[in-house]
Coordinates of C-alpha atoms in Angstrom, one line a residue:
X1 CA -115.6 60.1 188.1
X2 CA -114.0 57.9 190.9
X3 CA -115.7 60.8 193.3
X4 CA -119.1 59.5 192.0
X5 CA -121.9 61.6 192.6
X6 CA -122.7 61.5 196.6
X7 CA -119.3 63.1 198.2
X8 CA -119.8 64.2 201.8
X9 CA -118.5 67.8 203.0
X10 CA -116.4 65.6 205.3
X11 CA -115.3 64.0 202.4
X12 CA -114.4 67.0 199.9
X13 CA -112.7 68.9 203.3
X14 CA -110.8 66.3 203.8
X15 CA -109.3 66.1 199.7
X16 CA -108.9 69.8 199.9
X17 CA -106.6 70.1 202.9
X18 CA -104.4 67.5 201.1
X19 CA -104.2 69.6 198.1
X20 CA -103.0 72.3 200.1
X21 CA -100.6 70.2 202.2
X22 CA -99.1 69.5 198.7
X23 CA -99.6 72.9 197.4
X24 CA -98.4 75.6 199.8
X25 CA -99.8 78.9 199.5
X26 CA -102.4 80.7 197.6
X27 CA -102.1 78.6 194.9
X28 CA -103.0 75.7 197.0
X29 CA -105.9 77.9 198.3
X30 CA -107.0 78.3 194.5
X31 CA -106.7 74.5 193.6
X32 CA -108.6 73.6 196.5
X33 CA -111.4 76.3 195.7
X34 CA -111.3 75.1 192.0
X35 CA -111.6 71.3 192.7
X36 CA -115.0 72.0 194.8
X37 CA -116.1 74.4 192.2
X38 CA -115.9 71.6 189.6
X39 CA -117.2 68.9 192.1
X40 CA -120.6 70.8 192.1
X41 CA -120.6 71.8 188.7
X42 CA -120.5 68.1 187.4
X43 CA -122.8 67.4 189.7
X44 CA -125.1 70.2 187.8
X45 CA -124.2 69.1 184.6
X46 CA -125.5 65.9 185.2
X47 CA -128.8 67.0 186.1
X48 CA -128.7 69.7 183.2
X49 CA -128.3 67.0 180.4
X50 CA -130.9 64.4 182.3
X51 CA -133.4 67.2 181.8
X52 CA -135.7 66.7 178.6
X53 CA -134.3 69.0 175.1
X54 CA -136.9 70.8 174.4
X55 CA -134.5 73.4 171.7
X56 CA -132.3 73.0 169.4
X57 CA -128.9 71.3 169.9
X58 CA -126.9 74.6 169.4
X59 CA -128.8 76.4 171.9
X60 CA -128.8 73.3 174.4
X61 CA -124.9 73.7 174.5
X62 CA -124.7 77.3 174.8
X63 CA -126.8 76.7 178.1
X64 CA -124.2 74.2 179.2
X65 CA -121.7 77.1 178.4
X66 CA -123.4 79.2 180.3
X67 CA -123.7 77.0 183.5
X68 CA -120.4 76.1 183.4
X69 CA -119.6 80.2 183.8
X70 CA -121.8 80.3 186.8
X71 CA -120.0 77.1 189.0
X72 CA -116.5 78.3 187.3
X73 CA -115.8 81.5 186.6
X74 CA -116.3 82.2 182.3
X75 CA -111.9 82.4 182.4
X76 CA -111.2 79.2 183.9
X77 CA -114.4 77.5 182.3
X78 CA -113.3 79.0 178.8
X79 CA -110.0 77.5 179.6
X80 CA -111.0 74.2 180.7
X81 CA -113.7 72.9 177.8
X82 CA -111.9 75.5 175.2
X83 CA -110.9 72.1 172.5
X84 CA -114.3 70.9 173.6
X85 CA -115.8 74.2 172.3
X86 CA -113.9 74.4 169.7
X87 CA -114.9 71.4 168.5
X88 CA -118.6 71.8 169.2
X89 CA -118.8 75.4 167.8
X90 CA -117.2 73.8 164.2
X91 CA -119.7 70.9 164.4
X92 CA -123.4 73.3 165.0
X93 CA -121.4 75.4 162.4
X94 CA -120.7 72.5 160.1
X95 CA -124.6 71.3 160.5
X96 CA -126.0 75.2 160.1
X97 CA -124.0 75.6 156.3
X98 CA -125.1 71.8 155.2
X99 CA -129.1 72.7 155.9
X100 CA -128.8 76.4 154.8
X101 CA -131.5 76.0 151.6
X102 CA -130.3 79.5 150.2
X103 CA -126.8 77.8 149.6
X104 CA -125.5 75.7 146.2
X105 CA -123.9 72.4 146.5
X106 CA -120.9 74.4 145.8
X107 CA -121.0 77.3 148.0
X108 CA -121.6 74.7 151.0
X109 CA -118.1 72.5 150.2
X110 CA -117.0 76.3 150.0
X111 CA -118.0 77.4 153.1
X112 CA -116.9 73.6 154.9
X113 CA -113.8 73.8 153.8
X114 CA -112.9 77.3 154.7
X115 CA -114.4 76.2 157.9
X116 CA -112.0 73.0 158.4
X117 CA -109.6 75.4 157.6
X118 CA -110.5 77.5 160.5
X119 CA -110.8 74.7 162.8
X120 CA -107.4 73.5 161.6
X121 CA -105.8 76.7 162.4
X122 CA -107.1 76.5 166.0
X123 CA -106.4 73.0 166.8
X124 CA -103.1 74.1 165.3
X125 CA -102.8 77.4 168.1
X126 CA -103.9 74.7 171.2
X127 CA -101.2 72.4 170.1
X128 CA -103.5 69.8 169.7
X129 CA -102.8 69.0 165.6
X130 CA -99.2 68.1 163.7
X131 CA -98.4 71.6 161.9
X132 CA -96.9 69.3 159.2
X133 CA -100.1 67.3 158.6
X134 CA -102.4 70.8 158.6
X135 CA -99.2 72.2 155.9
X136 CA -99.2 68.9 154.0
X137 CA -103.6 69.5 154.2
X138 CA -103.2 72.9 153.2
X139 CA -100.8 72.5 150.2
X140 CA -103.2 69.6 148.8
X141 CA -105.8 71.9 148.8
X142 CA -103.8 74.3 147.4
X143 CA -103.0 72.3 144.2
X144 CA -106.6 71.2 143.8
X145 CA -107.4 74.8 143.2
X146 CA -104.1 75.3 141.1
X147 CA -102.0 77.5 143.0
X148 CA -98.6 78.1 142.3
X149 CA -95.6 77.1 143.4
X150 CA -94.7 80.1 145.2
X151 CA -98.6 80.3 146.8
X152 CA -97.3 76.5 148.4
X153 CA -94.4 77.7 149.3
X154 CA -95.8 80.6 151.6
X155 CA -98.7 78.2 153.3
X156 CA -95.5 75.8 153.9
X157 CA -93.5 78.5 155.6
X158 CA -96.6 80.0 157.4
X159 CA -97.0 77.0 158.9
X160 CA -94.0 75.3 159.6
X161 CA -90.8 77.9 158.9
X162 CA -88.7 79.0 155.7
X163 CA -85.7 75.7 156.2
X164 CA -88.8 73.4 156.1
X165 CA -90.7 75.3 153.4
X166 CA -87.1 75.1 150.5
X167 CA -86.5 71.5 151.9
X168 CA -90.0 70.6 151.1
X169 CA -89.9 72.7 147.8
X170 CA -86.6 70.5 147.3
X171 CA -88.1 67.0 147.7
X172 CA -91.0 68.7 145.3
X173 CA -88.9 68.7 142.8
X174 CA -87.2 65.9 143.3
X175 CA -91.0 63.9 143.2
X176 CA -91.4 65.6 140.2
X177 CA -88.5 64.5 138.2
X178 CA -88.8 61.0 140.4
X179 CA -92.3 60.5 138.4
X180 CA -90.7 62.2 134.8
X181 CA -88.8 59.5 134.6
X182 CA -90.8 57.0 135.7
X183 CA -93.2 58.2 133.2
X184 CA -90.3 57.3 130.4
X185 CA -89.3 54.3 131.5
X186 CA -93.7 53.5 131.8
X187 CA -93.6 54.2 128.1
X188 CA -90.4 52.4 127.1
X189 CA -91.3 49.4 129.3
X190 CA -95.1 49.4 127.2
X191 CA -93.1 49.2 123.8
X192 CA -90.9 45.7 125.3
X193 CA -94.9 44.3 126.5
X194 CA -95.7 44.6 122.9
X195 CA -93.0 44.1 121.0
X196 CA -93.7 40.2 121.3
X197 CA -90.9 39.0 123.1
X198 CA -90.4 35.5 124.6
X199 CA -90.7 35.8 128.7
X200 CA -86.7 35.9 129.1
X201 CA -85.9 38.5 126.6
X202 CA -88.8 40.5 127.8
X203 CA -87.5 40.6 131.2
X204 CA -84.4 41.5 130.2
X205 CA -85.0 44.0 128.2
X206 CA -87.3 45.4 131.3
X207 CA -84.3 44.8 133.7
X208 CA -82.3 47.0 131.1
X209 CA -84.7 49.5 131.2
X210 CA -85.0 50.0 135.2
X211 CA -81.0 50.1 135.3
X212 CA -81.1 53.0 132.6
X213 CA -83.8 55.0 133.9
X214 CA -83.2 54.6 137.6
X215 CA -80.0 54.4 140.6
X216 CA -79.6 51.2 142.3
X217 CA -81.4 52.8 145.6
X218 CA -84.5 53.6 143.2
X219 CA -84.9 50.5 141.7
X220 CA -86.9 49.0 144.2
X221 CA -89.8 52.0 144.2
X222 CA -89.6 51.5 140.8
X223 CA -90.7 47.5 140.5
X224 CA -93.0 48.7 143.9
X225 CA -94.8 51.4 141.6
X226 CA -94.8 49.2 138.4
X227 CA -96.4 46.5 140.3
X228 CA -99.4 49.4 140.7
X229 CA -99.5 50.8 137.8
X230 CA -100.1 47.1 136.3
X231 CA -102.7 46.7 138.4
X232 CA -104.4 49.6 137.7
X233 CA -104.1 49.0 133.9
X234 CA -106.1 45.7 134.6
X235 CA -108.6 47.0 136.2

């Protein structure tokens, strides 16, 4: 960008015998080939996407693919724009499924979401996405459909390894009897509310109720999540 687009021969010479002061070698040879190769095919691209579209957007960027093979080379352009592709490809694929007339409502959040999937898993592969938020996307998707607990347990270890798949299993089940109880002190604490109590004993007897139900360290959650669940009630 900082070349803009009017670089003399001079100019780009001059840039590519730095490169190859700094780079010794063949390698330098190659940088300095690439960096005019890439120079020229900006300049292209510019004039490619000034040009009117006269077909569909898909087809507009497999063009673009295509020119960037011809100033490049189709390795190192495939290598260069591959999250771009990636990206673009999931997107004309996204926009062929939602205006496919022959699908269902149904079989088109099917076919999306097996197609996020996909686009996870490569993100994923090019290091560009958290394996623990594409395991913790997975596994939600996975209960939605009401798969097992050993069905999470593979996607977790798929994903991430088998230590992080029986320490997540752990704090599963630890969530799970975390929101048991909370469930029994819910219902206890509804019989004090209407047991019509004065203000001080209620709040006692509540207080009594958190101490019986819940450690000293989960105490706290436990007013946090009461304070929700009140509000959700009111609504």
């Amino acid at each position: 960008d900082e070349l803009g687009p009017h670089l003399s021969t001079e100019a780009m010479a001059e840039l590519q015998n730095s490169i190859r002061t700094g780079l010794a070698g063949q390698a330098g040879e190659e940088v300095a080939r690439m960096l005019e190769d890439y120079y020229r095919f900006r300049l292209a691209e510019r004039e490619f996407e000034g040009q009117p579209l006269n077909q569909s957007p898909a087809d507009h960027y497999e063009k673009l693919v295509q020119l960037r093979h011809s100033y490049l080379g189709a390795e190192t352009a495939d290598k260069l724009f591959e999250v771009e592709d990636t990206s673009a490809r999931h997107m004309f694929a996204a926009i062929e499924i939602q205006t496919n007339a022959n699908l269902t409502n149904k079989e088109k959040q099917a076919q999306q979401k097996a197609l996020l999937e996909s686009l996870n898993d490569r993100l994923l592969a090019l290091g560009l996405l958290d394996p623990e938020e594409v395991a913790a996307e997975k596994v939600q998707h996975l209960r939605e459909q009401g798969a097992s607990s050993a069905d999470i347990y593979a996607a977790r270890e798929a994903l991430l390894s088998a230590e992080s798949a029986r320490d997540l299993a752990a704090a599963d089940r630890e969530e799970a009897a975390w929101q048991s109880r909370f469930n029994g002190f819910w219902q206890a604490r509804r019989y004090v509310m209407q047991a019509g109590l004065d203000e001080v004993e209620r709040d006692r007897q509540i207080e009594q109720l958190l101490e019986q139900y819940f450690s000293p360290e989960e105490r706290e959650r436990a007013r946090h999540t009461s304070s929700d669940w009140q509000a959700r009630d009111a609504k």
